[in-house]
PDB file of C-alpha atoms (C1' of nucleotides) in Angstrom:
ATOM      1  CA  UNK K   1      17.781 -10.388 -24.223  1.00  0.00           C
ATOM      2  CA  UNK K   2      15.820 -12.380 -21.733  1.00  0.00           C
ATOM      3  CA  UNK K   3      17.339 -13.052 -18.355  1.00  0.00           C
ATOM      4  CA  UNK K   4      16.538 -15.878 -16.561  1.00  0.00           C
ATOM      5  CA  UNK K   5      16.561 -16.104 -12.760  1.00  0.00           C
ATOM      6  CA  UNK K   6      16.097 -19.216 -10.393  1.00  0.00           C
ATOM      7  CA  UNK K   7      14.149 -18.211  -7.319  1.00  0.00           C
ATOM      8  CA  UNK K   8      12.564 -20.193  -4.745  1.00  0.00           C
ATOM      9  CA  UNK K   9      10.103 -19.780  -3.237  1.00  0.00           C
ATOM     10  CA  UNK K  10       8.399 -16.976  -6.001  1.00  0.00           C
ATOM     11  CA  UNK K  11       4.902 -16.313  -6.555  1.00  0.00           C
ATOM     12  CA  UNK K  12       5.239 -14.123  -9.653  1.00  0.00           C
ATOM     13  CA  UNK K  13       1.343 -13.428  -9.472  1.00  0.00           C
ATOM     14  CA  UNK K  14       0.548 -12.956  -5.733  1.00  0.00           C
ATOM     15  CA  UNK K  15       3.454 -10.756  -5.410  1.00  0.00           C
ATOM     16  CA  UNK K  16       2.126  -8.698  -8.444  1.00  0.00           C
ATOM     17  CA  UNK K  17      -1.417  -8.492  -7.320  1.00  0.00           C
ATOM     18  CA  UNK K  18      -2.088  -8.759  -3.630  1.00  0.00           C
ATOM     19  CA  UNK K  19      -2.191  -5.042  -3.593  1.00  0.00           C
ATOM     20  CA  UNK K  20       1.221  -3.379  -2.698  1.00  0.00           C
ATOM     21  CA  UNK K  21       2.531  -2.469  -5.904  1.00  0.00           C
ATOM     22  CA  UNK K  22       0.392  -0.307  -8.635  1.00  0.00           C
ATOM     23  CA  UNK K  23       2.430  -0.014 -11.826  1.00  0.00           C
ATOM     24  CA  UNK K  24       1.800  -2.666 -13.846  1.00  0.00           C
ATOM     25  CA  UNK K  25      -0.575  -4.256 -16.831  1.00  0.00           C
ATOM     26  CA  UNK K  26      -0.798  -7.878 -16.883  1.00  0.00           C
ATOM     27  CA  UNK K  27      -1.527  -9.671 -20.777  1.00  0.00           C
ATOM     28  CA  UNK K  28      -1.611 -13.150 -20.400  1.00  0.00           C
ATOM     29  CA  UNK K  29       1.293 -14.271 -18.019  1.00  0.00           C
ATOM     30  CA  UNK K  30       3.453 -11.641 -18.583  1.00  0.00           C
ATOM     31  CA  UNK K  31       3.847  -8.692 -16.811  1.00  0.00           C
ATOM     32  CA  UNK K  32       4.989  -5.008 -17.767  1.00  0.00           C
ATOM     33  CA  UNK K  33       6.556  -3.759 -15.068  1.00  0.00           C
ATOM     34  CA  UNK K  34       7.259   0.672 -14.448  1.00  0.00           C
ATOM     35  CA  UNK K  35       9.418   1.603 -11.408  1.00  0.00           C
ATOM     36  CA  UNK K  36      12.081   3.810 -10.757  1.00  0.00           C
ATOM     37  CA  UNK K  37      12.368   4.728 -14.400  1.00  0.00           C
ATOM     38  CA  UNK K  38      12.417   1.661 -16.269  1.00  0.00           C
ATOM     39  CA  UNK K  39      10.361  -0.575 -17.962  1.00  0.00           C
ATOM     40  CA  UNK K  40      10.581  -4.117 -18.172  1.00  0.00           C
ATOM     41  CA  UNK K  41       8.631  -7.168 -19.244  1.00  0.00           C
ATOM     42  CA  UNK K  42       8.298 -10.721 -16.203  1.00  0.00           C
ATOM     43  CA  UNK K  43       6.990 -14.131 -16.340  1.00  0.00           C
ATOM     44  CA  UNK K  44       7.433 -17.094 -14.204  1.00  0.00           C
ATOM     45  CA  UNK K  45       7.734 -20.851 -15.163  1.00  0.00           C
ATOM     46  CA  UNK K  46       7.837 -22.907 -12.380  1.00  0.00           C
ATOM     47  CA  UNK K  47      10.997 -22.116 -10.331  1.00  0.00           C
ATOM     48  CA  UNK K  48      11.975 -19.741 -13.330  1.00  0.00           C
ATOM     49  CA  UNK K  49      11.175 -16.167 -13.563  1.00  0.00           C
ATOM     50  CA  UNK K  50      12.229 -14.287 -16.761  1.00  0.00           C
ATOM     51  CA  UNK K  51      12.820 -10.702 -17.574  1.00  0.00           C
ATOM     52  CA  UNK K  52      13.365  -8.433 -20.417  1.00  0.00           C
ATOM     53  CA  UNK K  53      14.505  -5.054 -20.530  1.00  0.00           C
ATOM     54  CA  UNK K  54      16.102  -4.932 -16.646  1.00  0.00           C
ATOM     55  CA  UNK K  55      19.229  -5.840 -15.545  1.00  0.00           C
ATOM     56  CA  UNK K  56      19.016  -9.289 -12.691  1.00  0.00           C
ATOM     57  CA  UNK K  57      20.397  -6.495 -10.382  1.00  0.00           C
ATOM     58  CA  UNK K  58      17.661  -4.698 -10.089  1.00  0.00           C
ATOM     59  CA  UNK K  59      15.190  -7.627 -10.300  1.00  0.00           C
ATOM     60  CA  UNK K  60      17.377  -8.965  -6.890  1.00  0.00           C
ATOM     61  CA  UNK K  61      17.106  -5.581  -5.173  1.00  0.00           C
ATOM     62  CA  UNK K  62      13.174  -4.910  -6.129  1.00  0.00           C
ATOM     63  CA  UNK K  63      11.768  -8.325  -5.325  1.00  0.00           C
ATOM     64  CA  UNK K  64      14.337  -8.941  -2.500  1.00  0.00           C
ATOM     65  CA  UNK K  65      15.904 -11.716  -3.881  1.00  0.00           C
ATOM     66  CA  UNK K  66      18.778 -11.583  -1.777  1.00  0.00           C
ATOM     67  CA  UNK K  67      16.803 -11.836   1.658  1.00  0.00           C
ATOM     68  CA  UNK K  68      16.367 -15.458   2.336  1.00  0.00           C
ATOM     69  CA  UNK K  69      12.246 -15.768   2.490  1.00  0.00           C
ATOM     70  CA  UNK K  70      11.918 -19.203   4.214  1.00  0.00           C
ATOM     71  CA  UNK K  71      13.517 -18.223   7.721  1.00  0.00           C
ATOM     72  CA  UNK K  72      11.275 -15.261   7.603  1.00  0.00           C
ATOM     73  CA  UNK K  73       8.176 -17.236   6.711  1.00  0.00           C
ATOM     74  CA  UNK K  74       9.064 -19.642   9.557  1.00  0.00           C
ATOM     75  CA  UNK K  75       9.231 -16.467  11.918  1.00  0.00           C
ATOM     76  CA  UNK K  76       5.759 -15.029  11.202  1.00  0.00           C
ATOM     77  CA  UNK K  77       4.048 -19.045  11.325  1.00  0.00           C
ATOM     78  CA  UNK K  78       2.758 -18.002  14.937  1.00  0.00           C
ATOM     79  CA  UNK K  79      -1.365 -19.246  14.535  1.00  0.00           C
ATOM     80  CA  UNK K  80      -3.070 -21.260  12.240  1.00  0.00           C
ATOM     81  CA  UNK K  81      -4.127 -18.508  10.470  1.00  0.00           C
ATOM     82  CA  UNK K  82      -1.242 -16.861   8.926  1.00  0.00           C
ATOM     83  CA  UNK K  83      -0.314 -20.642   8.565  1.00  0.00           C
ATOM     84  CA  UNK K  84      -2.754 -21.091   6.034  1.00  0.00           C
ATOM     85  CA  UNK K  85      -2.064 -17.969   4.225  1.00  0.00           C
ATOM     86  CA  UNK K  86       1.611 -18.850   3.752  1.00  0.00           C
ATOM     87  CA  UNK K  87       0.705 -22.499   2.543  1.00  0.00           C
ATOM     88  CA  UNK K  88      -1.803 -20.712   0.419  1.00  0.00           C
ATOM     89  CA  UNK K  89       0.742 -17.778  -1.253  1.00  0.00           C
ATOM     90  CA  UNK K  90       3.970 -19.129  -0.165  1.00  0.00           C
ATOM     91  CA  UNK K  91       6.248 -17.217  -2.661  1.00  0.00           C
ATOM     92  CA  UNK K  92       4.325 -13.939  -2.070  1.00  0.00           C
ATOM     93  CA  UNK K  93       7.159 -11.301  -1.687  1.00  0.00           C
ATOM     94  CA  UNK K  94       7.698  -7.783  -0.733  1.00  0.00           C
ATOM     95  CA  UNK K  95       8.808  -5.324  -3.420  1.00  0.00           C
ATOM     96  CA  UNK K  96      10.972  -2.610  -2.615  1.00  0.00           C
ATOM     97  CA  UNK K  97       9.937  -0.242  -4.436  1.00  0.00           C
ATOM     98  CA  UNK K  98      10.931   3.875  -4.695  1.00  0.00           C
ATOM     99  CA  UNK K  99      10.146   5.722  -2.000  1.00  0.00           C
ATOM    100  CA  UNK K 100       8.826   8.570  -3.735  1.00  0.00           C
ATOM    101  CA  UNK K 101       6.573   6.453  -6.295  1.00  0.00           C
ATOM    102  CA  UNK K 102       5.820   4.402  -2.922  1.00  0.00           C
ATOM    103  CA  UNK K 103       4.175   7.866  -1.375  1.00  0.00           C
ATOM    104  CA  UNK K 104       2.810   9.495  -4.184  1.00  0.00           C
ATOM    105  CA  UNK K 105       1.087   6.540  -4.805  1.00  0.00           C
ATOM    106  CA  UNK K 106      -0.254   5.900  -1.234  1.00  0.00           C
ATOM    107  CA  UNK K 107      -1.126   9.563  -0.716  1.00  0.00           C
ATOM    108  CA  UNK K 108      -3.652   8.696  -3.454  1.00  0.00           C
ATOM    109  CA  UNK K 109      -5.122   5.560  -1.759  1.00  0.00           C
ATOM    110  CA  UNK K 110      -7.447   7.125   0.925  1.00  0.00           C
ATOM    111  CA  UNK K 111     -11.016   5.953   0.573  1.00  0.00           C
ATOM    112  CA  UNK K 112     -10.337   4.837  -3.067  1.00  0.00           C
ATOM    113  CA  UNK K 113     -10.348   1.538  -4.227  1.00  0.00           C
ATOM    114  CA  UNK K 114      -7.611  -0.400  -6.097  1.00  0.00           C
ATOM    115  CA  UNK K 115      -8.384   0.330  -9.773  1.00  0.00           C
ATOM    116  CA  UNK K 116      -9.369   4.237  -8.456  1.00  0.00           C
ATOM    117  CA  UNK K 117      -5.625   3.964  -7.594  1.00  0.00           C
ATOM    118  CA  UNK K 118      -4.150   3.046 -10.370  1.00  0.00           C
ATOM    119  CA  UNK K 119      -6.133   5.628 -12.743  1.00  0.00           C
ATOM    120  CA  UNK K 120      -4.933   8.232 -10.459  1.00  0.00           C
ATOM    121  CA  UNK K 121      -1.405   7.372 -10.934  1.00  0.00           C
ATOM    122  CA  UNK K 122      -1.699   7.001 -14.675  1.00  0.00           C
ATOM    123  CA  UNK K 123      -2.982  10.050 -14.788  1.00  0.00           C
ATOM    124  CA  UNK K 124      -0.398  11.574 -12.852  1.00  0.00           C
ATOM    125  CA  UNK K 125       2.404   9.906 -14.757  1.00  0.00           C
ATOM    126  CA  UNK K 126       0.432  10.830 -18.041  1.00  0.00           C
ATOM    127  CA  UNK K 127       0.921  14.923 -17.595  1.00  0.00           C
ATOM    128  CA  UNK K 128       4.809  14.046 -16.804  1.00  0.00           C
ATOM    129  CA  UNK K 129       4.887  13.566 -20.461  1.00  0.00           C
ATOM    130  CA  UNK K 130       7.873  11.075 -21.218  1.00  0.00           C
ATOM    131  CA  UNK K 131       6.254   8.654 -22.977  1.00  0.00           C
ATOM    132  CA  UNK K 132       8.106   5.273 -22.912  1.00  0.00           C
ATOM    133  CA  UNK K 133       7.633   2.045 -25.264  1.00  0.00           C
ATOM    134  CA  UNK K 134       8.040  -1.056 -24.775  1.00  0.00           C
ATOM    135  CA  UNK K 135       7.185  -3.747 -27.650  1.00  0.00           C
ATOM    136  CA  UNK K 136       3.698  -2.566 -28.525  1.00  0.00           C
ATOM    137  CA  UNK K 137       3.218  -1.502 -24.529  1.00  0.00           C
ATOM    138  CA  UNK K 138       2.920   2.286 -24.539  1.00  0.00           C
ATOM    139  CA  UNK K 139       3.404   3.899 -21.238  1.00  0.00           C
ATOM    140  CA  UNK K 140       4.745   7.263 -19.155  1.00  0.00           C
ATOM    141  CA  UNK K 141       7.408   7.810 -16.919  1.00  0.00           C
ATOM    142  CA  UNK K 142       6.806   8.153 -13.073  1.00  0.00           C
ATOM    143  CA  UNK K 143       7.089  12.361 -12.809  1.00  0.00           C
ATOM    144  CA  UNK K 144       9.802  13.074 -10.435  1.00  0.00           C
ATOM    145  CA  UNK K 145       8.108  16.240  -8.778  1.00  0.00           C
ATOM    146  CA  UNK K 146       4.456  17.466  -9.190  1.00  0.00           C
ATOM    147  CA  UNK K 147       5.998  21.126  -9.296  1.00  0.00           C
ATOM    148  CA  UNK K 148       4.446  21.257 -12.749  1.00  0.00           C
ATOM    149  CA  UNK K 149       1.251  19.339 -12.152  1.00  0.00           C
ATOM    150  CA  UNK K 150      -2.126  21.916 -11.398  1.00  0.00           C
ATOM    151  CA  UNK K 151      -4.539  21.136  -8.447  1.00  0.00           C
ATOM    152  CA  UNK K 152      -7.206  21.653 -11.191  1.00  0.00           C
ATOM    153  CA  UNK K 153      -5.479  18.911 -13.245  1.00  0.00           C
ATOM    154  CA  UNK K 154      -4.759  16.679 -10.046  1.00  0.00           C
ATOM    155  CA  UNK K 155      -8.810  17.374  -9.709  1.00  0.00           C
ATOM    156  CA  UNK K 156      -9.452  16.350 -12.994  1.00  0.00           C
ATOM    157  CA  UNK K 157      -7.915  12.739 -12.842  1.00  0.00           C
ATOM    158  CA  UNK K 158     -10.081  11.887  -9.976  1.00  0.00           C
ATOM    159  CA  UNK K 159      -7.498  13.134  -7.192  1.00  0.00           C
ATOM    160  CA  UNK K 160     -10.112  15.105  -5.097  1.00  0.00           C
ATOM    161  CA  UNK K 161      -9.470  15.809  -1.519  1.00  0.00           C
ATOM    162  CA  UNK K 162      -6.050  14.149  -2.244  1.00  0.00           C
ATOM    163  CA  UNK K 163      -5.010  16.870  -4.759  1.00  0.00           C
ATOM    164  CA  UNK K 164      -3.866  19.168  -1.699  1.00  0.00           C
ATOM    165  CA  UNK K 165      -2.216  16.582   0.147  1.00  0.00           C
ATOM    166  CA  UNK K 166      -0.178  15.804  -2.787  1.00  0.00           C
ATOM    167  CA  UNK K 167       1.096  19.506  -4.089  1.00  0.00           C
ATOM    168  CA  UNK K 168       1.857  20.155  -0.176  1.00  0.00           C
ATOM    169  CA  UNK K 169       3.885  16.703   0.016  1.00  0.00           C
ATOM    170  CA  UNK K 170       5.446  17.747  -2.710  1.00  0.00           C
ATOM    171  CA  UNK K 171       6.745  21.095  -1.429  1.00  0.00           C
ATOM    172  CA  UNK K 172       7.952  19.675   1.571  1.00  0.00           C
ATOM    173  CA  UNK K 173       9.562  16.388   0.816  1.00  0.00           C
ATOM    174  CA  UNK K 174      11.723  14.920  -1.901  1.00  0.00           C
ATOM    175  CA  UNK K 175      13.281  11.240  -2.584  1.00  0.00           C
ATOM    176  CA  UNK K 176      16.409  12.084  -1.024  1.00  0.00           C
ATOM    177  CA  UNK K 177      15.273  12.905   2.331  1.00  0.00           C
ATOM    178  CA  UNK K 178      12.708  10.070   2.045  1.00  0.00           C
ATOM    179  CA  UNK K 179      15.879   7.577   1.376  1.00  0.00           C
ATOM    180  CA  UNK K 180      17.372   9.660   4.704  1.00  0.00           C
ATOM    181  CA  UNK K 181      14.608   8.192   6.947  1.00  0.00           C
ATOM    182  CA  UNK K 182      16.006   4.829   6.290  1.00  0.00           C
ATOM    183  CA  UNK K 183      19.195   5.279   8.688  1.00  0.00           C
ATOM    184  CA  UNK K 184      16.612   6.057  11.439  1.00  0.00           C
ATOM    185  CA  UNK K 185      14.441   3.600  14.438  1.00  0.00           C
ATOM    186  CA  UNK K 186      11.306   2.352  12.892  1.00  0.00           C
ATOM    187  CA  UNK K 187       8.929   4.805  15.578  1.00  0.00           C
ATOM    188  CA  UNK K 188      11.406   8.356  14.617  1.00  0.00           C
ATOM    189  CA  UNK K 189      10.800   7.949  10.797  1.00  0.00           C
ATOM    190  CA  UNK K 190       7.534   7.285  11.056  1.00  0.00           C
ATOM    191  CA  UNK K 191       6.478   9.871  13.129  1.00  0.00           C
ATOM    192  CA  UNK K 192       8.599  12.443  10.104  1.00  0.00           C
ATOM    193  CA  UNK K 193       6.711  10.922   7.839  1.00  0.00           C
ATOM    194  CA  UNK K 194       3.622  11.810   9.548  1.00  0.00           C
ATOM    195  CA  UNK K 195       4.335  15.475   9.790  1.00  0.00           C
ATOM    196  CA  UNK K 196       3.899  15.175   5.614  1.00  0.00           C
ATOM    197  CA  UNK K 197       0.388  16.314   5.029  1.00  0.00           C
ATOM    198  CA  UNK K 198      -2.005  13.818   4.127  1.00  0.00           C
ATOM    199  CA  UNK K 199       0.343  11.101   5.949  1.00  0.00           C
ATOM    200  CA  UNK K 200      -1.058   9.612   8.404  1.00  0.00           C
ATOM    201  CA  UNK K 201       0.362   5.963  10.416  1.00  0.00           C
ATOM    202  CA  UNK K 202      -1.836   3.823   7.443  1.00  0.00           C
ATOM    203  CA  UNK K 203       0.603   5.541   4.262  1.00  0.00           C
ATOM    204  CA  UNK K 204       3.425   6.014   6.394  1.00  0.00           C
ATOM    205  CA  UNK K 205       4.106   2.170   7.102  1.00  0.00           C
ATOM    206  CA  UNK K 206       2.641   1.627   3.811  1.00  0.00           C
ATOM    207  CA  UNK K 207       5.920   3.723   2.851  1.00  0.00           C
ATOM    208  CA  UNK K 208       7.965   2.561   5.603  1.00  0.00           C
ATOM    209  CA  UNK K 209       7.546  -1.097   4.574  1.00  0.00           C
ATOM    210  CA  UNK K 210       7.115  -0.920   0.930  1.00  0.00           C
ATOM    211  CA  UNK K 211       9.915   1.562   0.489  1.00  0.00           C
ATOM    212  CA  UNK K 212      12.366   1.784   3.224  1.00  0.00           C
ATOM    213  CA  UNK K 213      12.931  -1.889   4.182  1.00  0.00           C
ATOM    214  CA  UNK K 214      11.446  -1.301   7.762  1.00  0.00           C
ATOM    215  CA  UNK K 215       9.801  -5.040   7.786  1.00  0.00           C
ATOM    216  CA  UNK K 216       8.322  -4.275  11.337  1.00  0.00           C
ATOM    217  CA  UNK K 217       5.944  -2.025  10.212  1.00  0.00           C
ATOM    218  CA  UNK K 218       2.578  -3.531   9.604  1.00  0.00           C
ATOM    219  CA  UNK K 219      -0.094  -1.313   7.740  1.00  0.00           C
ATOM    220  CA  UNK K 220      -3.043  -1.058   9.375  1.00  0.00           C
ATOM    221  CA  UNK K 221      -5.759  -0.806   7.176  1.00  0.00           C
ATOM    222  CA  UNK K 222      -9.727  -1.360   7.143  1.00  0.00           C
ATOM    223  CA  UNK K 223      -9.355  -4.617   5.493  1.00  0.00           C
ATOM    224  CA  UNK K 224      -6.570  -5.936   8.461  1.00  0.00           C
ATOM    225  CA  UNK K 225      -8.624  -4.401  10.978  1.00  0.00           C
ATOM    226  CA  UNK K 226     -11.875  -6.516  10.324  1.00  0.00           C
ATOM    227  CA  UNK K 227      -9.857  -9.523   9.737  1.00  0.00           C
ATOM    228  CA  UNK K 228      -7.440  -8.884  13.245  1.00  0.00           C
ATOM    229  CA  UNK K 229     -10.466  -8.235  14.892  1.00  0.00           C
ATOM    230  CA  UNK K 230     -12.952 -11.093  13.790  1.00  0.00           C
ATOM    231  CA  UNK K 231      -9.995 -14.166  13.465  1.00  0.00           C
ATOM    232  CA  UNK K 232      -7.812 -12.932  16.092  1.00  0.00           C
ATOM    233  CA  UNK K 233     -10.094 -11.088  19.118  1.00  0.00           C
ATOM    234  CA  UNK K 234     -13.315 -13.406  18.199  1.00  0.00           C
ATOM    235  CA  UNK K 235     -15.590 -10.172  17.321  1.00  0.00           C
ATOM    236  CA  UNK K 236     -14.503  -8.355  20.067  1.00  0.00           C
ATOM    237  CA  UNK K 237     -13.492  -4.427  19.740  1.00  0.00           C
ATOM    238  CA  UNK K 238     -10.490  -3.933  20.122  1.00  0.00           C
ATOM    239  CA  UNK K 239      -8.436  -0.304  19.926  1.00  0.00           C
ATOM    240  CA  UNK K 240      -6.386  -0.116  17.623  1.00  0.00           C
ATOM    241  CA  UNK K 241      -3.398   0.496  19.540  1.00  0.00           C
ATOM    242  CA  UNK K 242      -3.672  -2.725  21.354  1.00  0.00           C
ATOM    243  CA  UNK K 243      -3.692  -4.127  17.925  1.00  0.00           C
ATOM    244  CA  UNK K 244      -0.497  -2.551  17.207  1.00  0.00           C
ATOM    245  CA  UNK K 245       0.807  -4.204  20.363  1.00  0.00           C
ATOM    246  CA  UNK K 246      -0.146  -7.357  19.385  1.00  0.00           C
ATOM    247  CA  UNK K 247       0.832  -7.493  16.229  1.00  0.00           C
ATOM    248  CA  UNK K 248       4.344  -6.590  16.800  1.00  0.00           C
ATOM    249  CA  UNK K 249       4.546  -8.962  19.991  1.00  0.00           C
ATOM    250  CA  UNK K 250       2.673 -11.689  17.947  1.00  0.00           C
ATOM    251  CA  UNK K 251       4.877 -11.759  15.042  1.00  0.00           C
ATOM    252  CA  UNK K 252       7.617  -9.418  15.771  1.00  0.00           C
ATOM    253  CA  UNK K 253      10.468  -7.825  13.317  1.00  0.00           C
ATOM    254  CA  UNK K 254       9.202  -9.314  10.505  1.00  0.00           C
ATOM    255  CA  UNK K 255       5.605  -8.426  11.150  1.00  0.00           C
ATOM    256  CA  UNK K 256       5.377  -6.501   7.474  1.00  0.00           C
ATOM    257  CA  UNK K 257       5.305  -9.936   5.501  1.00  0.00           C
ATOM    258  CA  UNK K 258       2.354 -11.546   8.240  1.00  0.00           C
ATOM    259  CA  UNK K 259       0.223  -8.327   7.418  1.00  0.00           C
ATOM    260  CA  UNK K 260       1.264  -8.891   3.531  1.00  0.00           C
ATOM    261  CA  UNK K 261       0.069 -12.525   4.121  1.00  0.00           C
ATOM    262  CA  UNK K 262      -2.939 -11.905   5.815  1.00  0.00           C
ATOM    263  CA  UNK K 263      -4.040  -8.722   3.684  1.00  0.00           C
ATOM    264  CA  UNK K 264      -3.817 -10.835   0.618  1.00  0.00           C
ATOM    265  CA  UNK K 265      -5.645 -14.144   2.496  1.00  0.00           C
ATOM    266  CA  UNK K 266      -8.465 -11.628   3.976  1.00  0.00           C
ATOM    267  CA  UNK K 267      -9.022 -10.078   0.435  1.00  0.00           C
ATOM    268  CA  UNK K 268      -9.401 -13.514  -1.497  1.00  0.00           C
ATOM    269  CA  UNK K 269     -11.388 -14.557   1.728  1.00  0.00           C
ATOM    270  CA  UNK K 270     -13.547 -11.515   2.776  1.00  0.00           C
ATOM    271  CA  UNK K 271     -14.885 -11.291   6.306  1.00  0.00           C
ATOM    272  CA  UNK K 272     -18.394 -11.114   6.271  1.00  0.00           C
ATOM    273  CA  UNK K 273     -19.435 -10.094   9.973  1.00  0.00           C
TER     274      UNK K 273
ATOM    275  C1'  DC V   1     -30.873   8.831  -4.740  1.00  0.00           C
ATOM    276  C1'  DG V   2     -28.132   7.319  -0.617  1.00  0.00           C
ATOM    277  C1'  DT V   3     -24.238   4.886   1.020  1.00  0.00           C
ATOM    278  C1'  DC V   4     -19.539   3.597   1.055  1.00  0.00           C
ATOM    279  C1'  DA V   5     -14.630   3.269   0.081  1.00  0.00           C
ATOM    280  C1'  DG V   6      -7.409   0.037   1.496  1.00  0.00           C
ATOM    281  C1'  DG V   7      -7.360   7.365   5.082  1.00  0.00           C
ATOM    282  C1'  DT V   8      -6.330  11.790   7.293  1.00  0.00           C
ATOM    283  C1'  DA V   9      -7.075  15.767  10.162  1.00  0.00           C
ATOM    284  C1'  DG V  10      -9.434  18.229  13.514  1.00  0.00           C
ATOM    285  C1'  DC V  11     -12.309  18.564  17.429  1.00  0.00           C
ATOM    286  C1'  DC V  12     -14.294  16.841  21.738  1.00  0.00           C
ATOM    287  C1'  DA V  13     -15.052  13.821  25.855  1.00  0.00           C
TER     288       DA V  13
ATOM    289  C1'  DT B   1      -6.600   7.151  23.765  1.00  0.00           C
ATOM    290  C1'  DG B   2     -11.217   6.612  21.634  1.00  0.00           C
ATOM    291  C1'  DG B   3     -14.848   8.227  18.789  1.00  0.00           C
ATOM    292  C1'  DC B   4     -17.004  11.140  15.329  1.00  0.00           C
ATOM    293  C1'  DT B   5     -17.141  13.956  11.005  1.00  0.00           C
ATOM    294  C1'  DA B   6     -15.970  16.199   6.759  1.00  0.00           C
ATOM    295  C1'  DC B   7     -13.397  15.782   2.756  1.00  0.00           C
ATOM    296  C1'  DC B   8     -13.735  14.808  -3.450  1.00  0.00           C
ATOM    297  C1'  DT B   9     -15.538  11.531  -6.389  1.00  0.00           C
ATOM    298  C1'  DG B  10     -16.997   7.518  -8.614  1.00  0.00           C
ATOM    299  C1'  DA B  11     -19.113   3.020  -8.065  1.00  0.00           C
ATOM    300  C1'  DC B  12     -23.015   0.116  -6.657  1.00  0.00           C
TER     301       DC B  12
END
DNA sequence: CGTCAGGTAGCCA
DNA sequence: TGGCTACCTGAC
């Protein structure tokens, strides 16, 4: 059954591939979609995004349907910069996605590149064994604890230094106390994130703001950096606690969308310095 | 062959 | 706080 959902504004494709969510395979202008144990197919037609094989439910909760986008949008327009990235992606929205899949995953981003990633994550989700179909799509279920999962395995799907970080993670943290975190202030759950090896403050807002619906937390990654620092300080070095500072003065509760603007506008634009 | 990558942890000034 | 390095590994 196909399920059809009016949503305005919705960039199907900028919210898919701007870099915060890895499960997918795109074939044409459909999507498959894995998270939090299902499987489901998306498109977009104009205003019109349809779905097979999810309840709208979960489409509302996981692309955030129900938060108005425009107020938000009009919150973070602080400089012409971020102005031209929402003109340019306006539509580009947050998913909220699990916040175990959301760590696992980003404990296996250091120093690796996008597609690194992904093959990382397949792999993982590979030795889990449930295989899932969908149409001709073949794919495997998210595991839901690495108990069974060998560092010499983790090694052998290109985890490397990573491989520790995530059997220790996965000793000393589970969904449920990640979903805890969520009742806490924005600066007390990160900092328990932090005491999870191999989390640092790059994964945990990654986690914080991709998981947890903490929309002041604003990843600070290499990417950001070079862009904060040659749009927004002219070249000049800045630490990157006073870019903290400014970024959450600058464009305050809602800074998590500017940086998912931005990161998006500085990685179709790259900063050459 | 060397360098570098969407980061973290540990050590030192 | 700021700055530097090693850490696995694959890509350029």
């Amino acid at each position: 059954m196909t399920l059809r959902l009016r949503v305005l504004p919705f960039s199907l494709q900028d919210t898919m591939e701007c870099g915060q969510f890895f499960r997918f395979t795109r074939s044409g202008e459909t999507y498959i979609v894995q998270s939090s144990g299902r499987i489901f197919s998306l498109w977009q037609r104009g205003e019109t995004l349809f779905s097979e094989g999810v309840e709208e439910a979960f489409l509302i909760q996981f692309f955030r349907l129900d938060e108005d986008l425009d107020p938000i949008l009009r919150e973070i327009d602080q400089d012409s910069i971020i102005h031209q990235a929402i003109q340019d992606y306006r539509g580009l929205r947050l998913i909220r996605q699990d916040p175990w899949e959301c760590l696992v995953s980003y404990l296996c981003s250091s120093a690796k590149s996008i597609p690194q990633i992904r093959s990382i994550i397949e792999g993982l989700c590979k030795s889990s064994g449930r295989k899932v179909q969908f149409g001709n799509f073949i794919g495997y279920e998210f595991p839901e604890s690495l108990c069974h999962a060998s560092s010499s395995y983790l090694e052998s799907i290109g985890a490397g230094f990573r491989t520790q970080y995530l059997i220790q993670a996965n000793r000393c943290i589970d969904r449920d106390q990640l979903r805890a975190f969520r009742k806490l202030h924005y600066l007390e759950a990160r900092e328990k994130l932090m005491r999870i090896p191999g989390v640092g403050k790059k994964v945990a807002d990654c986690v914080l703001l991709y998981s947890l619906d903490f929309l002041e937390a604003f990843p600070m990654d290499t990417w950001i950096k070079k862009g904060l620092q040659r749009t927004y300080f002219r070249g000049k070095k800045m630490g990157e606690k006073r870019m903290e500072q400014y970024v959450s003065r600058h464009f305050g509760p809602f800074a998590g969308y500017a940086q998912l603007y931005l990161y998006h506008f500085w990685r179709r634009h790259p900063i050459t310095p």
